[in-house]
Coordinates of C-alpha atoms in Angstrom, one line a residue:
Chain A
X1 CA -6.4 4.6 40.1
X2 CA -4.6 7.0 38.1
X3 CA -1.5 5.7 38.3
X4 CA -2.5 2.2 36.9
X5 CA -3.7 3.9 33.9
X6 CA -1.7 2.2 30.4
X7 CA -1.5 4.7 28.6
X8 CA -2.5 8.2 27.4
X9 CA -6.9 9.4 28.1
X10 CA -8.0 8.7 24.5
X11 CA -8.8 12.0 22.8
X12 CA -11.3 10.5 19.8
X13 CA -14.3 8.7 20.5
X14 CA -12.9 6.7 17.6
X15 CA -10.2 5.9 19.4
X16 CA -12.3 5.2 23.2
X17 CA -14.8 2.7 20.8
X18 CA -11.8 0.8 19.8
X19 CA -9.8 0.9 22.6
X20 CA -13.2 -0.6 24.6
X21 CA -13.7 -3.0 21.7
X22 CA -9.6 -4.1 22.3
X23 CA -10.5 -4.2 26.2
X24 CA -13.1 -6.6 25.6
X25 CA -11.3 -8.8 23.3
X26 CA -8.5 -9.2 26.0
X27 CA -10.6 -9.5 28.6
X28 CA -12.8 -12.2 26.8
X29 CA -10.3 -14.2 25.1
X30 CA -7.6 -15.3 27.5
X31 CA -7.1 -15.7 31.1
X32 CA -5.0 -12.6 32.3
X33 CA -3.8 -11.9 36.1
X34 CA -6.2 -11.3 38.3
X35 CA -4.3 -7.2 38.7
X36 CA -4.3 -7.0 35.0
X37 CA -8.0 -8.0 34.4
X38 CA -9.0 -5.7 37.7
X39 CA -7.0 -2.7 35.6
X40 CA -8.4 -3.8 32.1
X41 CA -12.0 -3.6 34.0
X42 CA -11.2 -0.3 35.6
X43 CA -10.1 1.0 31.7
X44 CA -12.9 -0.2 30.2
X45 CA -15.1 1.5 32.6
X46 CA -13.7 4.8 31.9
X47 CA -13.0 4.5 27.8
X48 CA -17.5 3.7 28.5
X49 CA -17.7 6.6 29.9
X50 CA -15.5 8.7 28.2
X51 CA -17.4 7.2 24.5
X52 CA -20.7 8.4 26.4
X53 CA -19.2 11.4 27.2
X54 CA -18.4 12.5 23.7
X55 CA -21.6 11.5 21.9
X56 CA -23.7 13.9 25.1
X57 CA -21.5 16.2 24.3
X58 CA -21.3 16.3 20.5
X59 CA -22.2 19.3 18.2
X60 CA -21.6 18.9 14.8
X61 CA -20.6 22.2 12.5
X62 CA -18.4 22.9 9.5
X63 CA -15.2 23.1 10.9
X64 CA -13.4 24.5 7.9
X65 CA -14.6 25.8 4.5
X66 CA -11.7 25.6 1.5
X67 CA -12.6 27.8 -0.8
X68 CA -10.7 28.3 -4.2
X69 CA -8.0 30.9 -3.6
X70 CA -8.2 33.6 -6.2
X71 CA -5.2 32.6 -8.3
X72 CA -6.5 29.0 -9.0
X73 CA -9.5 29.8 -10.7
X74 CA -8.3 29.8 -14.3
X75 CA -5.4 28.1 -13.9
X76 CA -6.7 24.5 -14.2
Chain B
X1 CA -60.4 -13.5 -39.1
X2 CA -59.7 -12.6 -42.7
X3 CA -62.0 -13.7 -45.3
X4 CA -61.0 -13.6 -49.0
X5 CA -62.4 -15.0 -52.1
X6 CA -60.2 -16.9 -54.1
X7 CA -62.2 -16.9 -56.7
X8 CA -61.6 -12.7 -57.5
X9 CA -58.8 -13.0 -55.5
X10 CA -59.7 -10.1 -53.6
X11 CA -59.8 -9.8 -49.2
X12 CA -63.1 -8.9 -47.4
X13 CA -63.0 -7.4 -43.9
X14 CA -65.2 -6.5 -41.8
X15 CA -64.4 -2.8 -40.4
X16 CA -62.8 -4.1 -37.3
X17 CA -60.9 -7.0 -38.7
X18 CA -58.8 -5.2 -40.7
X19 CA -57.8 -2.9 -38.2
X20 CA -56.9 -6.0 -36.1
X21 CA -54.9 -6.8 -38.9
X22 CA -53.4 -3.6 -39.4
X23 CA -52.4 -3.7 -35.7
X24 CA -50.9 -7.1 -36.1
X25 CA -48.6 -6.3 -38.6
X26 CA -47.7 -3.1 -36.7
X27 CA -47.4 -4.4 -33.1
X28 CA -45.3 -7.7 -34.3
X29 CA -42.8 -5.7 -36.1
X30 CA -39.7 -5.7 -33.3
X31 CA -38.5 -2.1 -34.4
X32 CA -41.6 0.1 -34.4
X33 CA -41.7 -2.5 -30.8
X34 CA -38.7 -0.4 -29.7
X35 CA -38.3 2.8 -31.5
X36 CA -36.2 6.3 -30.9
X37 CA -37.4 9.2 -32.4
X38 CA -36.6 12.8 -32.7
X39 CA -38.9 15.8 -33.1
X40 CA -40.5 18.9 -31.9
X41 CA -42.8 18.3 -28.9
X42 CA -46.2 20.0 -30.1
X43 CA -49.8 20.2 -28.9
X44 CA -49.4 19.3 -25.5
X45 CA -52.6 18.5 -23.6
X46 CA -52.5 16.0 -19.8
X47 CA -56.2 14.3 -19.8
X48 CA -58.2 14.3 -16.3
X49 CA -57.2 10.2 -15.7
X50 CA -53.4 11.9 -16.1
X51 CA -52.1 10.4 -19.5
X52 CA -50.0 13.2 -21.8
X53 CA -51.5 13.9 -24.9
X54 CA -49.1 15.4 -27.3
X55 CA -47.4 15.0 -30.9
X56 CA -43.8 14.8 -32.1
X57 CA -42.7 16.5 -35.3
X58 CA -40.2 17.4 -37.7
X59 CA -40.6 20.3 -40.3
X60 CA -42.7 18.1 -42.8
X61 CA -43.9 15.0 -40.5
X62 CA -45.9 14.5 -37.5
X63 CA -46.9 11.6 -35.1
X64 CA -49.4 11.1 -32.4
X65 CA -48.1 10.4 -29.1
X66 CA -49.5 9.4 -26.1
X67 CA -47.3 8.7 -22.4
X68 CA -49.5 6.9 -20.4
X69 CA -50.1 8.0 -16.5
X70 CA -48.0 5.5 -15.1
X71 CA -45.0 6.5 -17.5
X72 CA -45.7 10.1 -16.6
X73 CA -44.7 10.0 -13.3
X74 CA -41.1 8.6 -14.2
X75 CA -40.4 11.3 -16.9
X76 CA -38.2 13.7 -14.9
X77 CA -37.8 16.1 -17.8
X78 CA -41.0 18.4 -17.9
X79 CA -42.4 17.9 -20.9
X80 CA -43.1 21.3 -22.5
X81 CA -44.2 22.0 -26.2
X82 CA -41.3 23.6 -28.3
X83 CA -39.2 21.1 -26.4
X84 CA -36.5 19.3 -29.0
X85 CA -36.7 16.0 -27.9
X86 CA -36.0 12.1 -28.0
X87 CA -38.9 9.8 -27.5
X88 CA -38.9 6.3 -26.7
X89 CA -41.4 4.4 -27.3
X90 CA -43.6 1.7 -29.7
X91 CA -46.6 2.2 -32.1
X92 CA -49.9 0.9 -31.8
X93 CA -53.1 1.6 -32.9
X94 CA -56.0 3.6 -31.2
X95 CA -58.7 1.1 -32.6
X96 CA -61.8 3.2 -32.7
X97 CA -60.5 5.9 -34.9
X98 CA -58.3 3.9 -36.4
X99 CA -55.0 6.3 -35.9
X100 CA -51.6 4.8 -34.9
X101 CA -49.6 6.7 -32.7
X102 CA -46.1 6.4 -30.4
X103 CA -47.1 4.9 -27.1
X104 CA -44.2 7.2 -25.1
X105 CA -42.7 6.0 -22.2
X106 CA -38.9 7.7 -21.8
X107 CA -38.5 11.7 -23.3
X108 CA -35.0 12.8 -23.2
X109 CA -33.2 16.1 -24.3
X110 CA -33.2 16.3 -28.1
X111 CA -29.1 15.7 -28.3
X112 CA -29.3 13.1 -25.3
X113 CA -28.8 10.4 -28.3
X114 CA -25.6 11.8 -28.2
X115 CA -24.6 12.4 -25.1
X116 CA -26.0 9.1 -24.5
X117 CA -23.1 7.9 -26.9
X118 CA -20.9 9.4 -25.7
X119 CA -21.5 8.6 -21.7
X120 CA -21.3 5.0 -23.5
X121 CA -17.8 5.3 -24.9
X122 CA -16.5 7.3 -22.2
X123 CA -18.0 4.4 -19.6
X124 CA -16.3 1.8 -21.8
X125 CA -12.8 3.3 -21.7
X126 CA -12.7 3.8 -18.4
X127 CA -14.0 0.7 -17.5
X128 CA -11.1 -1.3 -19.4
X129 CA -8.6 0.9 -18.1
X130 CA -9.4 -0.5 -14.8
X131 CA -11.2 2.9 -13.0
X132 CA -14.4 1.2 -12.0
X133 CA -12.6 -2.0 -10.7
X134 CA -14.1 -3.8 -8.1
X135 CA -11.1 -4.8 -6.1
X136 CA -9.9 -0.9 -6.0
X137 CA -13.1 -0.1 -3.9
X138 CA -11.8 0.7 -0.8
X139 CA -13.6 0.1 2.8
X140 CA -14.9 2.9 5.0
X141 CA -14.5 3.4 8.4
X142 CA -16.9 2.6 10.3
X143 CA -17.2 5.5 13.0
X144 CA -15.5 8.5 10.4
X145 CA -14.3 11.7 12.4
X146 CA -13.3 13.9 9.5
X147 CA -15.4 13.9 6.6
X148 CA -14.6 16.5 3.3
X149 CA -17.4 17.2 1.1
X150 CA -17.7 18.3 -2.4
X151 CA -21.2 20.3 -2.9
X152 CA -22.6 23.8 -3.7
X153 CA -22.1 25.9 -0.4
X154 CA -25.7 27.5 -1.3
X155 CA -28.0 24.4 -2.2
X156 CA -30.4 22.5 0.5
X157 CA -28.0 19.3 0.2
X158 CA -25.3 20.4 2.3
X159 CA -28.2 21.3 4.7
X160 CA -30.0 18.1 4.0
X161 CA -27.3 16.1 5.1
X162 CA -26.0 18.4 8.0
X163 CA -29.7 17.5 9.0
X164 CA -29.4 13.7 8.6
X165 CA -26.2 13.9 11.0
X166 CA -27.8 16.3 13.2
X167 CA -30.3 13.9 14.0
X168 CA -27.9 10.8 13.9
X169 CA -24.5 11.2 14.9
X170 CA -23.0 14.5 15.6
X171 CA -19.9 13.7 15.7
X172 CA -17.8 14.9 13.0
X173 CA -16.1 17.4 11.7
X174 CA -16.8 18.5 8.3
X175 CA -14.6 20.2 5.9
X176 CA -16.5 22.0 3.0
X177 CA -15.2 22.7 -0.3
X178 CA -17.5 24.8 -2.1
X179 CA -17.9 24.0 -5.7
X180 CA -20.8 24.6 -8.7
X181 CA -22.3 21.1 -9.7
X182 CA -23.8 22.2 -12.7
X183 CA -22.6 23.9 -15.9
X184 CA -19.5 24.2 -18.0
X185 CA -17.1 25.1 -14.9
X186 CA -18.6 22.6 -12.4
X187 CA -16.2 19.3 -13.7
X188 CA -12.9 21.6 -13.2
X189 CA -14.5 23.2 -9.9
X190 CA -15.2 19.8 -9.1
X191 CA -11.6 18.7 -9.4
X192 CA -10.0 21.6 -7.8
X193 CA -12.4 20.9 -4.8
X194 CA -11.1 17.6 -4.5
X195 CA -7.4 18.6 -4.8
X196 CA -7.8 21.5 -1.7
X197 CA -9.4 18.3 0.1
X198 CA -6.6 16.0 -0.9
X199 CA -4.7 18.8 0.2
X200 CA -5.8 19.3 3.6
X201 CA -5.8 15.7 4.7
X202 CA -2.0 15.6 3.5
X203 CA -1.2 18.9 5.3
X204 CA -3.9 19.4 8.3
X205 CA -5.9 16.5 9.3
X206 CA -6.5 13.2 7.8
X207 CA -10.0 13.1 6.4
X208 CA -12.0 9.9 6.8
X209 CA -13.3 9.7 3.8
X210 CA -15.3 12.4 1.0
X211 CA -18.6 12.9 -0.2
X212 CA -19.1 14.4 -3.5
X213 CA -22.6 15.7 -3.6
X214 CA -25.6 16.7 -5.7
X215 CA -29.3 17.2 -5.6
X216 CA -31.8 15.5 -8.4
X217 CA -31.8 17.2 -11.3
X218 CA -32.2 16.5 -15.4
X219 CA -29.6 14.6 -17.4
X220 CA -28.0 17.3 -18.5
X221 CA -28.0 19.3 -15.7
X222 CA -26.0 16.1 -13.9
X223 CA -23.8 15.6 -17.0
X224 CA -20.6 17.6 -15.0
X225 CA -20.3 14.1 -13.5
X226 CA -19.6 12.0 -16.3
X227 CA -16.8 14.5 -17.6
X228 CA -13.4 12.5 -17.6
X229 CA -11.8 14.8 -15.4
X230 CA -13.9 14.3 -12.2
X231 CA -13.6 10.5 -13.2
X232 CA -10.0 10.9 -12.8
X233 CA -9.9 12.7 -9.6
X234 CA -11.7 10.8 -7.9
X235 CA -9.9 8.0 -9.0
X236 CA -6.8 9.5 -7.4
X237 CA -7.7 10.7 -4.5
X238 CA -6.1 9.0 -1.9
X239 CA -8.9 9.6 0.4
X240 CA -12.1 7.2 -0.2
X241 CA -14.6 8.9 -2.4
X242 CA -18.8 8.1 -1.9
X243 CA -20.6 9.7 -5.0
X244 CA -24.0 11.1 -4.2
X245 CA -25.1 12.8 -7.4
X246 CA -29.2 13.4 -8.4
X247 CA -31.9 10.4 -7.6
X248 CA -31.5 6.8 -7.2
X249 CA -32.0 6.3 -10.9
X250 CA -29.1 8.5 -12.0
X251 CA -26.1 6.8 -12.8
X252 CA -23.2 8.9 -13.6
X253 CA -19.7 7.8 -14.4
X254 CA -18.6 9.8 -11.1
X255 CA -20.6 6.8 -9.7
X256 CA -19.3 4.1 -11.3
X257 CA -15.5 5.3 -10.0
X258 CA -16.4 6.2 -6.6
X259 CA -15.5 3.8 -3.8
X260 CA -18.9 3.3 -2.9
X261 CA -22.3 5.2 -4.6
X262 CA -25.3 6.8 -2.1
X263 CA -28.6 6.9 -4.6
X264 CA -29.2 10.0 -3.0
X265 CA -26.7 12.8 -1.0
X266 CA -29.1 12.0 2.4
X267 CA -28.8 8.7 2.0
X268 CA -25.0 9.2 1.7
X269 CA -25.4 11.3 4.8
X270 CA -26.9 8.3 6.7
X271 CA -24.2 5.6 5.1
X272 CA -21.1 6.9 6.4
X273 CA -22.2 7.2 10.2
X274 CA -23.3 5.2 12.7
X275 CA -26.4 6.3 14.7
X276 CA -25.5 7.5 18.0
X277 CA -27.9 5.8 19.5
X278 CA -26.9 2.2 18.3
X279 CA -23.1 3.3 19.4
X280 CA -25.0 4.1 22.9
X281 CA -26.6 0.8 23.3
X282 CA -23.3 -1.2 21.9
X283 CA -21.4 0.8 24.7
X284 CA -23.7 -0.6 27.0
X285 CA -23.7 -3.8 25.9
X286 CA -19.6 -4.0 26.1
X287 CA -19.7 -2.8 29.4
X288 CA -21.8 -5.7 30.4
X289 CA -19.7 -7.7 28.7
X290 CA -16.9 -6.6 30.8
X291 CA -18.3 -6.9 34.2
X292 CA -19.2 -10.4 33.9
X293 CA -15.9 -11.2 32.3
X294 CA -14.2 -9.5 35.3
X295 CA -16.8 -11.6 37.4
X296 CA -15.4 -15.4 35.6
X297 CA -12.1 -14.0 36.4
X298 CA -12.7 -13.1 40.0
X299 CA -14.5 -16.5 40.6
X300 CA -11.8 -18.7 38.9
X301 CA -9.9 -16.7 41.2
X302 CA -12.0 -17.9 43.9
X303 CA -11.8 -21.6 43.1
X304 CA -8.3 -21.4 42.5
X305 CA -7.5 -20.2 46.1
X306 CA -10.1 -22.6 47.5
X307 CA -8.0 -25.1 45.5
X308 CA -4.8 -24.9 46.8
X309 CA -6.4 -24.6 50.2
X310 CA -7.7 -27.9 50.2
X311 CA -4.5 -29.0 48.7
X312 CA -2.5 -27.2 51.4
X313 CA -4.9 -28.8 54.0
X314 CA -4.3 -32.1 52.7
X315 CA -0.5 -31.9 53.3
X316 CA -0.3 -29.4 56.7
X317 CA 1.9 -30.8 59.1
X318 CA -0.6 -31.2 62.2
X319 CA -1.6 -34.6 60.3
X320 CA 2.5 -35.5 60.7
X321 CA 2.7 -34.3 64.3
X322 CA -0.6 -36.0 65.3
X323 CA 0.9 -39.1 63.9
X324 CA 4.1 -39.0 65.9
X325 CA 2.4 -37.9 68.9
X326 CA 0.5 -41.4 68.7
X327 CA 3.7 -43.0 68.0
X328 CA 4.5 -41.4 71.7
X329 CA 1.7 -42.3 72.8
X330 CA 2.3 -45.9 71.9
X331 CA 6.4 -46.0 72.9
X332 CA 5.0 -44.9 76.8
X333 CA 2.3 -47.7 77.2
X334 CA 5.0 -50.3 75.9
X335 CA 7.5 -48.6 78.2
X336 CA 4.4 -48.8 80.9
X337 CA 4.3 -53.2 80.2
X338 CA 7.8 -53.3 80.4
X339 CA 7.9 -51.4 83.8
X340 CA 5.3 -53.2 85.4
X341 CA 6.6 -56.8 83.6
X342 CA 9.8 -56.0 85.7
X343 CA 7.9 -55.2 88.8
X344 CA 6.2 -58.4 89.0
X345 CA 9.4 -60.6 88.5
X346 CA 11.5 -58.6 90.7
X347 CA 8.4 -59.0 93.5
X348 CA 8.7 -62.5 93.1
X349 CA 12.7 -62.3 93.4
X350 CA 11.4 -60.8 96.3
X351 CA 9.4 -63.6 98.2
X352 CA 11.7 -65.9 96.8
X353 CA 14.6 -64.6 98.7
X354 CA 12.4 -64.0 101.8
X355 CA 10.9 -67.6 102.4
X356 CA 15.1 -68.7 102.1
X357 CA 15.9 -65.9 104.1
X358 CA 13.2 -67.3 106.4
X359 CA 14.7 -70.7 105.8
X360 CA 18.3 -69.8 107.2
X361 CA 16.2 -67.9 110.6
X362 CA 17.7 -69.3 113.8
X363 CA 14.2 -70.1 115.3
X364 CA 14.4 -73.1 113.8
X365 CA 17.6 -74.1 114.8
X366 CA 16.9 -73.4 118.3
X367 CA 13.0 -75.4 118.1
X368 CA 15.3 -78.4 117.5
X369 CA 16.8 -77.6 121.0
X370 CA 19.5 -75.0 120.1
X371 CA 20.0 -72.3 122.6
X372 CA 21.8 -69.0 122.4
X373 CA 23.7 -67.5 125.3
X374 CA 23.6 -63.7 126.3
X375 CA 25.2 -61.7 129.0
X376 CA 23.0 -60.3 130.7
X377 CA 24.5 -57.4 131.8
X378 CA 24.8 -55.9 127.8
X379 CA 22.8 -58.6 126.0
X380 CA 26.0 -59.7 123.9
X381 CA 26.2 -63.2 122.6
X382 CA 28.6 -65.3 123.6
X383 CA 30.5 -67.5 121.7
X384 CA 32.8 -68.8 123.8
X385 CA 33.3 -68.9 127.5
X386 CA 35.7 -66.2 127.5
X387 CA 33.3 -63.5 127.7
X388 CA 32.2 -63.7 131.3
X389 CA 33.0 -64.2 134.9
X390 CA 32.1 -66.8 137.3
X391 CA 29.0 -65.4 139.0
X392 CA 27.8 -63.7 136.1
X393 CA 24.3 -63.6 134.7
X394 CA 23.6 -64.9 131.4
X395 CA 20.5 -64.8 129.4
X396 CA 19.5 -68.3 128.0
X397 CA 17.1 -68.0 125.1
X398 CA 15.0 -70.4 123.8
X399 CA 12.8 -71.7 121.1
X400 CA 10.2 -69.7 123.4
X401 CA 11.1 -68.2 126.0
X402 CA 14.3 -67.4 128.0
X403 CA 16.0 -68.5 131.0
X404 CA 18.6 -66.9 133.5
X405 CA 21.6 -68.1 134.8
X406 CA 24.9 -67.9 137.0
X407 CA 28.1 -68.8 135.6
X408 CA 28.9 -71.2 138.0
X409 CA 32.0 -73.3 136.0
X410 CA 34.2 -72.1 132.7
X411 CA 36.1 -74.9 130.6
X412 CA 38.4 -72.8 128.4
X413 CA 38.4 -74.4 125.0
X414 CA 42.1 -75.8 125.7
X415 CA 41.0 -79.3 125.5
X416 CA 39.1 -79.5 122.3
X417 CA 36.4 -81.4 122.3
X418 CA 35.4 -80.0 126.4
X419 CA 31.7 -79.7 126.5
X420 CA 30.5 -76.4 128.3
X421 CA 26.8 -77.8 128.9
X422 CA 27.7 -80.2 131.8
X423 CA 29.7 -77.5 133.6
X424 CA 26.8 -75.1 132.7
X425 CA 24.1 -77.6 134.2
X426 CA 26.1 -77.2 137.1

């Protein structure tokens, strides 16, 4: 299974949606080998899962705060 | 409705008449229609139904004023009395006492005239230069990951909107950069916020887009966001800018430059994501949309395969060798005639030779009265005298039967022409 795998895991669920989305499209649109539509299937399962995944696992929170560093306050 | 006398050339009213006329004179005029005025807000009293009760004045003049319920409800400015301010409104006349008065429906801020003006000017330049351009409007993602916001770190919007994605799509990071909406520092706090953001997604991590943020408040309290400056920031921030500044009926000129405006920071909140729960279902969806495409695949597949097998089928080669074995088939039974063609004719060969075989037999030689002539002692033919004694037996076979004899007489063939048979009858 692994080793059939295109390319890298995706790391965003930006990047799982749109990779699904492109999985689709190929699949859909024209006849591929019957391997390469087996393997497209196989990735779209997993980019599913891995979109699911992320939205379960989710927790928003202000990642960084940029606060005005002391020099810049009169200087604009 | 008016009666005069043209004879004293005087006009007679009734009471109420001439008040209608008074009020059509005032009410057709199209300026005191549509009037601004300036003043002291005084004697301020609301009436149970609602309606605001109040009068405008300067140092020498004062006007009755009324703001109707339904008008009262819009005003977001309290109205207090003391308050410099700028009416809007037209005059019309309270009939039964016969007092005209400002029908009120907009108080502003005494200098909002002004500032009015100059949000006017300010919109105008900017608009020709090309800032609020509707082809500069740039798209927004559709599912952000990084989204910068420009807010107060203290106030209830960042927590309003931290809300709204709490609820509908939590996943984001979200980079804050705390500045003062309000006052005389918020435009350049406001700029240097956007500048750190600019900052980071050119350094750290892209950023998806920014939301610059404010709560309702009154004109002036919202007027950081028309000052040029922000204008110009956001119009060069290379990331996307949505404005969300005050209520959906505040316009600001941060609003008109922004790639897209929220009516409210919330609302802004719920724009720029996509509810989790749609993405859900839409992940679902395209997972069903893959199985059955992988099933049209695998059943073309099918039907391909079948396909060629019937094709194959239609050309094996057990179709080729069943034809040559008939051919085989066909070759031995002709071979088979032939064989028994050349039986028959070679049977009658056969007969034939046997009946003239038959024909040369010496039986019927000898049942024309032909003997032949044996010794009897070894049953040899004789041809010729020569082959026995006087006195010897011989064996004299007939046509049927046989007779035995004595050699009594032998005529050597010298004399041709010497007949044995006399001397044999002898």
């Amino acid at each position: 299974m692994q080793g059939s795998e295109p390319s890298a895991p995706p790391t965003t669920f930006e990047e799982a949606f749109e990779r699904l989305r492109a999985t689709i499209e190929e699949l859909e649109t024209g006849p591929l080998p019957l391997e390469t539509a087996i393997t497209r299937y196989e990735d779209g399962m997993r980019l599913a899962q891995v979109c699911n995944e992320i939205l379960d696992g989710a927790e928003l929170r202000i990642q960084h705060v940029l606060r005005e560093a002391d020099g810049e306050a009169g200087s604009a | 409705m008016m009666r005069s006398s043209p004879a004293m050339g005087a006009h007679f009213f009734q009471v109420h008449e001439l008040v209608g006329y008074i009020r059509e004179l005032l009410t057709g005029d199209p300026i005191l229609s549509d009037v601004w005025v300036t003043g002291e807000i005084s004697e301020l009293t609301q009436s149970a139904a609602g309606h605001v009760y109040f009068t405008v004045r300067d140092a020498s003049t004062r006007i009755s004023s009324v703001m109707w319920r339904s008008q009262v409800r819009r005003q977001s400015l309290p109205l207090l009395p003391g308050f410099q301010a700028l009416v809007h409104g037209s005059i019309d006349i309270y009939d039964q006492r016969s007092t005209y008065q400002l029908i009120a429906d907009v108080v502003l801020p005494g200098d909002a005239g002004r500032l009015r003006a100059q949000f006017e000017a300010l919109r105008l330049r900017l608009e020709e230069e090309g800032l609020f351009a509707p082809e500069r409007k740039r798209p927004l993602p559709r599912i952000p990951q990084r989204i910068g916001i420009v807010t107060s770190e203290s106030g209830a919007v960042i927590h309003d909107m931290m809300r709204v994605w709490e609820r509908r799509y939590c996943n984001l990071e979200i980079v804050l950069a705390p500045s003062v909406v309000q006052g005389e520092d918020a435009p350049r706090q406001v700029v240097s916020a956007l500048r750190r953001l600019n900052d980071f997604h050119a350094t750290r991590a892209p950023l998806d887009l920014i939301i610059v943020a404010r709560g309702g408040g009154s004109p002036e309290e919202l007027a950081a966001f028309n000052d040029e400056r922000i204008a110009r920031a956001i119009f060069g921030s290379p990331v996307p800018i949505i404005s969300a500044i005050g209520h959906e009926v505040d316009y600001t000129i941060a609003d008109f430059v922004a790639d897209l405006r929220a009516p409210t920071p919330s609302a802004a909140a719920e724009i720029v994501v996509p509810a989790a729960e749609d993405l859900c279902r839409e992940i679902d969806h395209m997972t069903d949309r893959i199985r059955s495409a992988v099933r049209r695949q695998l059943d073309e597949s099918w039907n391909d395969v079948r396909d060629v097998q019937h094709r194959l089928e239609r050309h094996s080669p057990s179709r080729a060798i069943d034809a040559e074995r008939r051919a085989v088939d066909d070759l031995v039974a002709r071979a088979t005639r032939a064989i028994h063609a050349e039986l028959a004719s070679a049977r009658t060969n056969v007969e034939g030779a046997a009946a003239q075989l038959a024909a040369l037999s010496p039986e019927l030689t000898m049942r024309r009265g032909y003997a032949v002539c044996t010794r009897v002692v070894d049953g040899v033919v004789l041809t010729s005298p020569a082959g026995v004694g006087l006195g010897d037996l011989v064996g004299i076979r007939l046509a049927s039967g046989q007779l035995i004899g004595e050699v009594l007489e032998r005529n050597e063939p010298k004399a041709a022409g010497a007949r044995k048979e006399t001397h044999a009858r002898e």
